[in-house]
Amino acid sequence: MGDGQMMSELYQENMKRQNKNRRRKDAAAFLCILLGSLIVAVNMNTFVEQGELVPGGFTGLAKLIQRIGLSFYDVQISFTLLNVLFNAVPAVFAYRLVGKKFTILSCICLLTVSILVDELPVVPITGDILLISVFGGIINGLGMSLVLNSRACGGGTDFIAIALSERKNIDAWNYILCGNVVMLTVAGLLFGWDKALYSIIFQFTSTQVIRMMDPESKRATLFIVTGREQAGGVCAQIQDTHHTATLVEGVGLYNGEPCVMIYSVVASNQIRQLTRKVREADQKAFVNVIRT
């Protein structure tokens, strides 16, 4: 067997292994999305429905309109219909700006949650509105964390925020917050201010759980002191993590020799790997990590 044929076979075997690992990861992500969607839907039909809370975003808007139709007009509107209609345009927006795979996985989550909310029975857990707000928020945050960590989202305003952040570098969360404030104001006027205020507790708790479960949302500041000759190698290691840095020239007070301080902000889950690579570039580098 020639060297060329052997290399070709090794390459094909390696590609098969990579494809197999990719399929395994995609299958695990798909299962996590389904599990997270199930948790969110069950939570909607237990804590959210029992407390008459407004979850926020397009899901909350769909739930609010459904509740208005039932309470004031005695009309049962399909939650799936409302949620799909509200998410149709944002989904196209995300498809063009973020990507095909992300949008498809997010739509699977969206449809799963919507259908399950309509099909699953409403099961009351407790009548304590504070417990409903806190534990409902925790469970919702856990379900959404499974979805987000699988590189998808629950649709709605997440489509808009992620798309604008990824491609246009625009922070849309303040606009989404204003929309939620308007929605909660309407809910307060129609169904009582206590429901609107407890909905804020629900949303806050859910957000805190999502932040805690998402390691990529946490940041750390690096101060690295190294020599001038080694600075290029250290900066290259930082750039490999898709971050940049600021370089400040200085003088070491102990020996009076010139040195360089490199300042950068990176994801917390990249610190251990990045510190090791910095040591490879300069064994004498001084690395200071500060939580940001």
PDB file of C-alpha atoms in Angstrom:
ATOM      1  CA  MET A   1       0.000   0.000   0.000  1.00  0.00           C
ATOM      2  CA  GLY A   2       1.440   3.373  -1.016  1.00  0.00           C
ATOM      3  CA  ASP A   3       1.892   6.321   1.312  1.00  0.00           C
ATOM      4  CA  GLY A   4      -0.682   8.336  -0.627  1.00  0.00           C
ATOM      5  CA  GLN A   5      -3.350   5.651  -0.293  1.00  0.00           C
ATOM      6  CA  MET A   6      -2.587   5.218   3.407  1.00  0.00           C
ATOM      7  CA  MET A   7      -2.894   8.961   4.009  1.00  0.00           C
ATOM      8  CA  SER A   8      -6.159   9.010   2.092  1.00  0.00           C
ATOM      9  CA  GLU A   9      -7.593   6.190   4.201  1.00  0.00           C
ATOM     10  CA  LEU A  10      -6.476   7.878   7.420  1.00  0.00           C
ATOM     11  CA  TYR A  11      -8.075  11.122   6.258  1.00  0.00           C
ATOM     12  CA  GLN A  12     -11.365   9.390   5.430  1.00  0.00           C
ATOM     13  CA  GLU A  13     -11.364   7.581   8.754  1.00  0.00           C
ATOM     14  CA  ASN A  14     -10.733  10.844  10.569  1.00  0.00           C
ATOM     15  CA  MET A  15     -13.569  12.539   8.673  1.00  0.00           C
ATOM     16  CA  LYS A  16     -15.930   9.682   9.550  1.00  0.00           C
ATOM     17  CA  ARG A  17     -14.980  10.014  13.207  1.00  0.00           C
ATOM     18  CA  GLN A  18     -15.560  13.774  13.125  1.00  0.00           C
ATOM     19  CA  ASN A  19     -18.937  13.352  11.411  1.00  0.00           C
ATOM     20  CA  LYS A  20     -19.933  10.732  13.965  1.00  0.00           C
ATOM     21  CA  ASN A  21     -18.979  13.024  16.849  1.00  0.00           C
ATOM     22  CA  ARG A  22     -20.840  15.901  15.209  1.00  0.00           C
ATOM     23  CA  ARG A  23     -23.973  13.792  14.792  1.00  0.00           C
ATOM     24  CA  ARG A  24     -23.703  12.687  18.419  1.00  0.00           C
ATOM     25  CA  LYS A  25     -23.426  16.300  19.595  1.00  0.00           C
ATOM     26  CA  ASP A  26     -26.341  17.360  17.374  1.00  0.00           C
ATOM     27  CA  ALA A  27     -28.481  14.523  18.753  1.00  0.00           C
ATOM     28  CA  ALA A  28     -27.625  15.493  22.340  1.00  0.00           C
ATOM     29  CA  ALA A  29     -28.427  19.152  21.588  1.00  0.00           C
ATOM     30  CA  PHE A  30     -31.750  18.161  19.995  1.00  0.00           C
ATOM     31  CA  LEU A  31     -32.727  16.099  23.060  1.00  0.00           C
ATOM     32  CA  CYS A  32     -31.777  18.976  25.370  1.00  0.00           C
ATOM     33  CA  ILE A  33     -33.930  21.351  23.325  1.00  0.00           C
ATOM     34  CA  LEU A  34     -36.902  18.975  23.552  1.00  0.00           C
ATOM     35  CA  LEU A  35     -36.383  18.502  27.297  1.00  0.00           C
ATOM     36  CA  GLY A  36     -36.025  22.248  27.874  1.00  0.00           C
ATOM     37  CA  SER A  37     -39.159  22.897  25.790  1.00  0.00           C
ATOM     38  CA  LEU A  38     -41.091  20.333  27.822  1.00  0.00           C
ATOM     39  CA  ILE A  39     -39.993  21.957  31.090  1.00  0.00           C
ATOM     40  CA  VAL A  40     -41.024  25.424  29.853  1.00  0.00           C
ATOM     41  CA  ALA A  41     -44.417  24.166  28.608  1.00  0.00           C
ATOM     42  CA  VAL A  42     -45.206  22.285  31.836  1.00  0.00           C
ATOM     43  CA  ASN A  43     -44.201  25.354  33.815  1.00  0.00           C
ATOM     44  CA  MET A  44     -46.545  27.485  31.676  1.00  0.00           C
ATOM     45  CA  ASN A  45     -49.472  25.189  32.456  1.00  0.00           C
ATOM     46  CA  THR A  46     -48.724  24.970  36.166  1.00  0.00           C
ATOM     47  CA  PHE A  47     -47.069  27.962  37.805  1.00  0.00           C
ATOM     48  CA  VAL A  48     -47.646  30.608  35.109  1.00  0.00           C
ATOM     49  CA  GLU A  49     -51.298  29.707  34.487  1.00  0.00           C
ATOM     50  CA  GLN A  50     -52.071  29.238  38.181  1.00  0.00           C
ATOM     51  CA  GLY A  51     -50.596  32.629  39.082  1.00  0.00           C
ATOM     52  CA  GLU A  52     -51.954  34.359  35.945  1.00  0.00           C
ATOM     53  CA  LEU A  53     -48.433  35.659  35.321  1.00  0.00           C
ATOM     54  CA  VAL A  54     -47.093  37.343  32.171  1.00  0.00           C
ATOM     55  CA  PRO A  55     -43.798  35.665  31.166  1.00  0.00           C
ATOM     56  CA  GLY A  56     -42.571  38.503  28.947  1.00  0.00           C
ATOM     57  CA  GLY A  57     -41.613  38.633  25.278  1.00  0.00           C
ATOM     58  CA  PHE A  58     -43.854  37.345  22.500  1.00  0.00           C
ATOM     59  CA  THR A  59     -44.741  34.293  24.613  1.00  0.00           C
ATOM     60  CA  GLY A  60     -46.118  36.582  27.302  1.00  0.00           C
ATOM     61  CA  LEU A  61     -47.923  38.667  24.687  1.00  0.00           C
ATOM     62  CA  ALA A  62     -49.572  35.541  23.255  1.00  0.00           C
ATOM     63  CA  LYS A  63     -50.551  34.428  26.749  1.00  0.00           C
ATOM     64  CA  LEU A  64     -51.926  37.878  27.579  1.00  0.00           C
ATOM     65  CA  ILE A  65     -54.067  38.050  24.414  1.00  0.00           C
ATOM     66  CA  GLN A  66     -55.314  34.510  25.042  1.00  0.00           C
ATOM     67  CA  ARG A  67     -56.261  35.503  28.593  1.00  0.00           C
ATOM     68  CA  ILE A  68     -58.010  38.690  27.411  1.00  0.00           C
ATOM     69  CA  GLY A  69     -60.044  36.746  24.846  1.00  0.00           C
ATOM     70  CA  LEU A  70     -61.159  34.210  27.425  1.00  0.00           C
ATOM     71  CA  SER A  71     -61.869  36.687  30.239  1.00  0.00           C
ATOM     72  CA  PHE A  72     -63.639  39.473  28.339  1.00  0.00           C
ATOM     73  CA  TYR A  73     -65.019  37.826  25.194  1.00  0.00           C
ATOM     74  CA  ASP A  74     -65.361  34.191  26.258  1.00  0.00           C
ATOM     75  CA  VAL A  75     -63.274  33.182  23.233  1.00  0.00           C
ATOM     76  CA  GLN A  76     -60.601  30.495  23.464  1.00  0.00           C
ATOM     77  CA  ILE A  77     -57.731  31.504  21.160  1.00  0.00           C
ATOM     78  CA  SER A  78     -55.093  28.954  20.282  1.00  0.00           C
ATOM     79  CA  PHE A  79     -51.785  29.751  21.994  1.00  0.00           C
ATOM     80  CA  THR A  80     -49.934  27.961  19.175  1.00  0.00           C
ATOM     81  CA  LEU A  81     -51.590  30.159  16.539  1.00  0.00           C
ATOM     82  CA  LEU A  82     -50.736  33.387  18.360  1.00  0.00           C
ATOM     83  CA  ASN A  83     -47.175  32.364  19.181  1.00  0.00           C
ATOM     84  CA  VAL A  84     -46.416  31.248  15.621  1.00  0.00           C
ATOM     85  CA  LEU A  85     -47.897  34.431  14.124  1.00  0.00           C
ATOM     86  CA  PHE A  86     -45.860  36.672  16.430  1.00  0.00           C
ATOM     87  CA  ASN A  87     -42.654  34.754  15.712  1.00  0.00           C
ATOM     88  CA  ALA A  88     -42.966  34.427  11.922  1.00  0.00           C
ATOM     89  CA  VAL A  89     -41.229  37.686  11.007  1.00  0.00           C
ATOM     90  CA  PRO A  90     -38.519  37.490  13.727  1.00  0.00           C
ATOM     91  CA  ALA A  91     -37.734  33.930  12.579  1.00  0.00           C
ATOM     92  CA  VAL A  92     -37.058  35.141   9.034  1.00  0.00           C
ATOM     93  CA  PHE A  93     -34.978  37.945  10.503  1.00  0.00           C
ATOM     94  CA  ALA A  94     -32.877  35.451  12.512  1.00  0.00           C
ATOM     95  CA  TYR A  95     -32.555  33.082   9.533  1.00  0.00           C
ATOM     96  CA  ARG A  96     -30.930  35.785   7.437  1.00  0.00           C
ATOM     97  CA  LEU A  97     -28.726  37.351  10.107  1.00  0.00           C
ATOM     98  CA  VAL A  98     -27.779  34.516  12.468  1.00  0.00           C
ATOM     99  CA  GLY A  99     -27.989  31.267  10.538  1.00  0.00           C
ATOM    100  CA  LYS A 100     -30.062  28.336   9.316  1.00  0.00           C
ATOM    101  CA  LYS A 101     -29.220  25.794  12.014  1.00  0.00           C
ATOM    102  CA  PHE A 102     -29.842  28.208  14.896  1.00  0.00           C
ATOM    103  CA  THR A 103     -33.193  29.290  13.472  1.00  0.00           C
ATOM    104  CA  ILE A 104     -34.401  25.733  12.763  1.00  0.00           C
ATOM    105  CA  LEU A 105     -33.513  24.509  16.262  1.00  0.00           C
ATOM    106  CA  SER A 106     -35.157  27.586  17.788  1.00  0.00           C
ATOM    107  CA  CYS A 107     -38.324  27.019  15.737  1.00  0.00           C
ATOM    108  CA  ILE A 108     -38.421  23.408  16.971  1.00  0.00           C
ATOM    109  CA  CYS A 109     -38.328  24.733  20.534  1.00  0.00           C
ATOM    110  CA  LEU A 110     -40.972  27.344  19.738  1.00  0.00           C
ATOM    111  CA  LEU A 111     -43.371  24.854  18.133  1.00  0.00           C
ATOM    112  CA  THR A 112     -42.827  22.229  20.840  1.00  0.00           C
ATOM    113  CA  VAL A 113     -43.596  24.699  23.626  1.00  0.00           C
ATOM    114  CA  SER A 114     -46.632  26.110  21.792  1.00  0.00           C
ATOM    115  CA  ILE A 115     -48.204  22.723  21.003  1.00  0.00           C
ATOM    116  CA  LEU A 116     -47.556  21.333  24.489  1.00  0.00           C
ATOM    117  CA  VAL A 117     -49.086  24.411  26.141  1.00  0.00           C
ATOM    118  CA  ASP A 118     -52.277  23.845  24.141  1.00  0.00           C
ATOM    119  CA  GLU A 119     -52.354  20.068  24.596  1.00  0.00           C
ATOM    120  CA  LEU A 120     -51.154  19.520  28.169  1.00  0.00           C
ATOM    121  CA  PRO A 121     -53.700  19.886  30.998  1.00  0.00           C
ATOM    122  CA  VAL A 122     -53.492  22.821  33.400  1.00  0.00           C
ATOM    123  CA  VAL A 123     -52.372  21.390  36.743  1.00  0.00           C
ATOM    124  CA  PRO A 124     -52.325  23.752  39.756  1.00  0.00           C
ATOM    125  CA  ILE A 125     -49.411  23.204  42.139  1.00  0.00           C
ATOM    126  CA  THR A 126     -49.912  25.789  44.872  1.00  0.00           C
ATOM    127  CA  GLY A 127     -52.054  28.812  45.538  1.00  0.00           C
ATOM    128  CA  ASP A 128     -49.239  30.889  47.063  1.00  0.00           C
ATOM    129  CA  ILE A 129     -48.526  33.569  44.458  1.00  0.00           C
ATOM    130  CA  LEU A 130     -45.035  34.290  45.812  1.00  0.00           C
ATOM    131  CA  LEU A 131     -44.015  30.633  45.590  1.00  0.00           C
ATOM    132  CA  ILE A 132     -45.512  30.515  42.101  1.00  0.00           C
ATOM    133  CA  SER A 133     -43.467  33.555  41.001  1.00  0.00           C
ATOM    134  CA  VAL A 134     -40.157  32.401  42.476  1.00  0.00           C
ATOM    135  CA  PHE A 135     -40.252  28.680  41.676  1.00  0.00           C
ATOM    136  CA  GLY A 136     -41.972  29.291  38.348  1.00  0.00           C
ATOM    137  CA  GLY A 137     -39.118  31.623  37.420  1.00  0.00           C
ATOM    138  CA  ILE A 138     -36.510  29.088  38.537  1.00  0.00           C
ATOM    139  CA  ILE A 139     -38.067  26.271  36.504  1.00  0.00           C
ATOM    140  CA  ASN A 140     -38.510  28.509  33.462  1.00  0.00           C
ATOM    141  CA  GLY A 141     -34.863  29.561  33.727  1.00  0.00           C
ATOM    142  CA  LEU A 142     -33.704  25.941  33.918  1.00  0.00           C
ATOM    143  CA  GLY A 143     -35.721  24.981  30.844  1.00  0.00           C
ATOM    144  CA  MET A 144     -34.516  27.949  28.816  1.00  0.00           C
ATOM    145  CA  SER A 145     -30.904  27.328  29.901  1.00  0.00           C
ATOM    146  CA  LEU A 146     -31.058  23.843  28.376  1.00  0.00           C
ATOM    147  CA  VAL A 147     -32.244  25.400  25.120  1.00  0.00           C
ATOM    148  CA  LEU A 148     -29.722  28.258  25.090  1.00  0.00           C
ATOM    149  CA  ASN A 149     -26.778  25.993  25.931  1.00  0.00           C
ATOM    150  CA  SER A 150     -27.779  23.877  22.915  1.00  0.00           C
ATOM    151  CA  ARG A 151     -27.241  26.896  20.628  1.00  0.00           C
ATOM    152  CA  ALA A 152     -30.910  27.726  20.184  1.00  0.00           C
ATOM    153  CA  CYS A 153     -33.460  30.042  21.779  1.00  0.00           C
ATOM    154  CA  GLY A 154     -37.142  30.192  22.592  1.00  0.00           C
ATOM    155  CA  GLY A 155     -37.929  32.498  19.688  1.00  0.00           C
ATOM    156  CA  GLY A 156     -39.717  35.827  19.861  1.00  0.00           C
ATOM    157  CA  THR A 157     -37.701  38.748  21.178  1.00  0.00           C
ATOM    158  CA  ASP A 158     -34.670  36.433  21.547  1.00  0.00           C
ATOM    159  CA  PHE A 159     -34.626  36.164  17.739  1.00  0.00           C
ATOM    160  CA  ILE A 160     -34.470  39.941  17.439  1.00  0.00           C
ATOM    161  CA  ALA A 161     -31.958  40.519  20.225  1.00  0.00           C
ATOM    162  CA  ILE A 162     -29.514  37.797  19.158  1.00  0.00           C
ATOM    163  CA  ALA A 163     -29.731  38.737  15.473  1.00  0.00           C
ATOM    164  CA  LEU A 164     -29.068  42.431  16.136  1.00  0.00           C
ATOM    165  CA  SER A 165     -26.277  41.613  18.574  1.00  0.00           C
ATOM    166  CA  GLU A 166     -24.554  39.095  16.280  1.00  0.00           C
ATOM    167  CA  ARG A 167     -24.643  41.036  13.009  1.00  0.00           C
ATOM    168  CA  LYS A 168     -25.375  44.677  13.744  1.00  0.00           C
ATOM    169  CA  ASN A 169     -23.713  45.040  17.174  1.00  0.00           C
ATOM    170  CA  ILE A 170     -26.911  46.632  18.476  1.00  0.00           C
ATOM    171  CA  ASP A 171     -28.096  46.010  22.028  1.00  0.00           C
ATOM    172  CA  ALA A 172     -31.862  45.492  21.709  1.00  0.00           C
ATOM    173  CA  TRP A 173     -32.510  44.434  25.294  1.00  0.00           C
ATOM    174  CA  ASN A 174     -33.458  47.942  26.458  1.00  0.00           C
ATOM    175  CA  TYR A 175     -36.112  48.135  23.734  1.00  0.00           C
ATOM    176  CA  ILE A 176     -37.377  44.685  24.687  1.00  0.00           C
ATOM    177  CA  LEU A 177     -37.502  45.771  28.320  1.00  0.00           C
ATOM    178  CA  CYS A 178     -39.638  48.785  27.345  1.00  0.00           C
ATOM    179  CA  GLY A 179     -41.976  46.455  25.446  1.00  0.00           C
ATOM    180  CA  ASN A 180     -42.285  44.209  28.485  1.00  0.00           C
ATOM    181  CA  VAL A 181     -43.036  47.234  30.669  1.00  0.00           C
ATOM    182  CA  VAL A 182     -45.880  48.234  28.348  1.00  0.00           C
ATOM    183  CA  MET A 183     -47.217  44.664  28.339  1.00  0.00           C
ATOM    184  CA  LEU A 184     -47.059  44.433  32.137  1.00  0.00           C
ATOM    185  CA  THR A 185     -48.837  47.797  32.398  1.00  0.00           C
ATOM    186  CA  VAL A 186     -51.686  46.484  30.241  1.00  0.00           C
ATOM    187  CA  ALA A 187     -51.822  43.302  32.324  1.00  0.00           C
ATOM    188  CA  GLY A 188     -51.899  45.366  35.506  1.00  0.00           C
ATOM    189  CA  LEU A 189     -54.744  47.556  34.259  1.00  0.00           C
ATOM    190  CA  LEU A 190     -56.834  44.582  33.119  1.00  0.00           C
ATOM    191  CA  PHE A 191     -56.103  41.892  35.713  1.00  0.00           C
ATOM    192  CA  GLY A 192     -54.718  43.712  38.741  1.00  0.00           C
ATOM    193  CA  TRP A 193     -51.374  45.242  39.636  1.00  0.00           C
ATOM    194  CA  ASP A 194     -50.460  42.380  41.920  1.00  0.00           C
ATOM    195  CA  LYS A 195     -50.277  40.036  38.901  1.00  0.00           C
ATOM    196  CA  ALA A 196     -48.017  42.493  37.054  1.00  0.00           C
ATOM    197  CA  LEU A 197     -45.697  42.927  40.041  1.00  0.00           C
ATOM    198  CA  TYR A 198     -45.425  39.187  40.657  1.00  0.00           C
ATOM    199  CA  SER A 199     -44.707  38.759  36.944  1.00  0.00           C
ATOM    200  CA  ILE A 200     -41.657  40.996  37.427  1.00  0.00           C
ATOM    201  CA  ILE A 201     -40.439  38.648  40.186  1.00  0.00           C
ATOM    202  CA  PHE A 202     -41.001  35.707  37.835  1.00  0.00           C
ATOM    203  CA  GLN A 203     -39.043  37.347  35.000  1.00  0.00           C
ATOM    204  CA  PHE A 204     -36.212  38.476  37.286  1.00  0.00           C
ATOM    205  CA  THR A 205     -35.805  35.021  38.833  1.00  0.00           C
ATOM    206  CA  SER A 206     -35.828  33.355  35.426  1.00  0.00           C
ATOM    207  CA  THR A 207     -33.183  35.768  34.101  1.00  0.00           C
ATOM    208  CA  GLN A 208     -30.875  35.187  37.077  1.00  0.00           C
ATOM    209  CA  VAL A 209     -31.063  31.406  36.633  1.00  0.00           C
ATOM    210  CA  ILE A 210     -30.266  31.717  32.917  1.00  0.00           C
ATOM    211  CA  ARG A 211     -27.246  33.908  33.668  1.00  0.00           C
ATOM    212  CA  MET A 212     -26.016  31.491  36.328  1.00  0.00           C
ATOM    213  CA  MET A 213     -26.388  28.499  33.979  1.00  0.00           C
ATOM    214  CA  ASP A 214     -24.650  30.214  31.054  1.00  0.00           C
ATOM    215  CA  PRO A 215     -20.855  30.249  31.565  1.00  0.00           C
ATOM    216  CA  GLU A 216     -20.307  32.240  28.353  1.00  0.00           C
ATOM    217  CA  SER A 217     -22.178  35.223  29.807  1.00  0.00           C
ATOM    218  CA  LYS A 218     -19.574  35.611  32.580  1.00  0.00           C
ATOM    219  CA  ARG A 219     -16.472  37.651  31.879  1.00  0.00           C
ATOM    220  CA  ALA A 220     -13.045  38.043  33.445  1.00  0.00           C
ATOM    221  CA  THR A 221     -10.387  40.727  33.061  1.00  0.00           C
ATOM    222  CA  LEU A 222      -6.798  39.663  32.382  1.00  0.00           C
ATOM    223  CA  PHE A 223      -3.753  41.742  33.300  1.00  0.00           C
ATOM    224  CA  ILE A 224      -0.672  40.050  31.863  1.00  0.00           C
ATOM    225  CA  VAL A 225       2.840  41.422  32.432  1.00  0.00           C
ATOM    226  CA  THR A 226       5.397  40.000  29.993  1.00  0.00           C
ATOM    227  CA  GLY A 227       8.519  40.948  28.100  1.00  0.00           C
ATOM    228  CA  ARG A 228       8.502  42.909  24.855  1.00  0.00           C
ATOM    229  CA  GLU A 229       9.795  39.970  22.850  1.00  0.00           C
ATOM    230  CA  GLN A 230       7.149  37.599  24.227  1.00  0.00           C
ATOM    231  CA  ALA A 231       4.233  40.057  23.915  1.00  0.00           C
ATOM    232  CA  GLY A 232       3.449  39.064  20.334  1.00  0.00           C
ATOM    233  CA  GLY A 233       3.087  35.397  21.236  1.00  0.00           C
ATOM    234  CA  VAL A 234       0.880  36.206  24.237  1.00  0.00           C
ATOM    235  CA  CYS A 235      -1.384  38.473  22.164  1.00  0.00           C
ATOM    236  CA  ALA A 236      -1.678  35.745  19.512  1.00  0.00           C
ATOM    237  CA  GLN A 237      -2.970  33.325  22.163  1.00  0.00           C
ATOM    238  CA  ILE A 238      -5.603  35.866  23.224  1.00  0.00           C
ATOM    239  CA  GLN A 239      -6.686  36.452  19.625  1.00  0.00           C
ATOM    240  CA  ASP A 240      -7.187  32.693  19.200  1.00  0.00           C
ATOM    241  CA  THR A 241     -10.091  33.030  21.679  1.00  0.00           C
ATOM    242  CA  HIS A 242     -11.710  35.644  19.335  1.00  0.00           C
ATOM    243  CA  HIS A 243     -10.906  38.482  21.736  1.00  0.00           C
ATOM    244  CA  THR A 244      -8.576  41.412  21.354  1.00  0.00           C
ATOM    245  CA  ALA A 245      -6.339  43.190  23.862  1.00  0.00           C
ATOM    246  CA  THR A 246      -4.744  46.511  24.753  1.00  0.00           C
ATOM    247  CA  LEU A 247      -0.964  46.667  25.111  1.00  0.00           C
ATOM    248  CA  VAL A 248       0.675  49.162  27.484  1.00  0.00           C
ATOM    249  CA  GLU A 249       4.453  49.542  27.620  1.00  0.00           C
ATOM    250  CA  GLY A 250       6.106  50.002  31.006  1.00  0.00           C
ATOM    251  CA  VAL A 251       9.209  49.511  33.137  1.00  0.00           C
ATOM    252  CA  GLY A 252       9.676  46.902  35.874  1.00  0.00           C
ATOM    253  CA  LEU A 253      10.542  48.720  39.126  1.00  0.00           C
ATOM    254  CA  TYR A 254      12.555  45.802  40.521  1.00  0.00           C
ATOM    255  CA  ASN A 255      15.113  45.466  37.728  1.00  0.00           C
ATOM    256  CA  GLY A 256      14.381  48.571  35.647  1.00  0.00           C
ATOM    257  CA  GLU A 257      13.920  46.499  32.488  1.00  0.00           C
ATOM    258  CA  PRO A 258      11.230  47.387  29.899  1.00  0.00           C
ATOM    259  CA  CYS A 259       8.082  45.232  29.973  1.00  0.00           C
ATOM    260  CA  VAL A 260       4.585  45.116  28.519  1.00  0.00           C
ATOM    261  CA  MET A 261       1.205  44.913  30.257  1.00  0.00           C
ATOM    262  CA  ILE A 262      -1.566  43.326  28.208  1.00  0.00           C
ATOM    263  CA  TYR A 263      -5.166  44.069  29.158  1.00  0.00           C
ATOM    264  CA  SER A 264      -8.058  41.942  27.864  1.00  0.00           C
ATOM    265  CA  VAL A 265     -11.574  40.815  28.802  1.00  0.00           C
ATOM    266  CA  VAL A 266     -12.482  37.196  27.970  1.00  0.00           C
ATOM    267  CA  ALA A 267     -15.132  34.626  28.864  1.00  0.00           C
ATOM    268  CA  SER A 268     -14.648  33.054  32.298  1.00  0.00           C
ATOM    269  CA  ASN A 269     -14.672  29.526  30.884  1.00  0.00           C
ATOM    270  CA  GLN A 270     -11.651  30.429  28.703  1.00  0.00           C
ATOM    271  CA  ILE A 271      -9.416  31.507  31.586  1.00  0.00           C
ATOM    272  CA  ARG A 272      -7.817  28.149  32.424  1.00  0.00           C
ATOM    273  CA  GLN A 273      -6.990  27.281  28.817  1.00  0.00           C
ATOM    274  CA  LEU A 274      -5.797  30.804  28.027  1.00  0.00           C
ATOM    275  CA  THR A 275      -3.565  30.970  31.121  1.00  0.00           C
ATOM    276  CA  ARG A 276      -1.900  27.729  30.112  1.00  0.00           C
ATOM    277  CA  LYS A 277      -1.254  29.032  26.597  1.00  0.00           C
ATOM    278  CA  VAL A 278       0.159  32.292  27.966  1.00  0.00           C
ATOM    279  CA  ARG A 279       2.592  30.253  30.077  1.00  0.00           C
ATOM    280  CA  GLU A 280       3.645  28.393  26.940  1.00  0.00           C
ATOM    281  CA  ALA A 281       4.402  31.700  25.227  1.00  0.00           C
ATOM    282  CA  ASP A 282       6.209  33.119  28.277  1.00  0.00           C
ATOM    283  CA  GLN A 283       6.932  30.985  31.332  1.00  0.00           C
ATOM    284  CA  LYS A 284       7.756  34.090  33.397  1.00  0.00           C
ATOM    285  CA  ALA A 285       4.568  35.966  32.526  1.00  0.00           C
ATOM    286  CA  PHE A 286       2.622  37.414  35.454  1.00  0.00           C
ATOM    287  CA  VAL A 287      -1.100  36.808  35.027  1.00  0.00           C
ATOM    288  CA  ASN A 288      -3.713  38.528  37.186  1.00  0.00           C
ATOM    289  CA  VAL A 289      -7.394  37.527  36.758  1.00  0.00           C
ATOM    290  CA  ILE A 290     -10.228  39.742  37.999  1.00  0.00           C
ATOM    291  CA  ARG A 291     -13.904  38.799  37.827  1.00  0.00           C
ATOM    292  CA  THR A 292     -15.779  41.270  35.644  1.00  0.00           C
TER     293      THR A 292
END
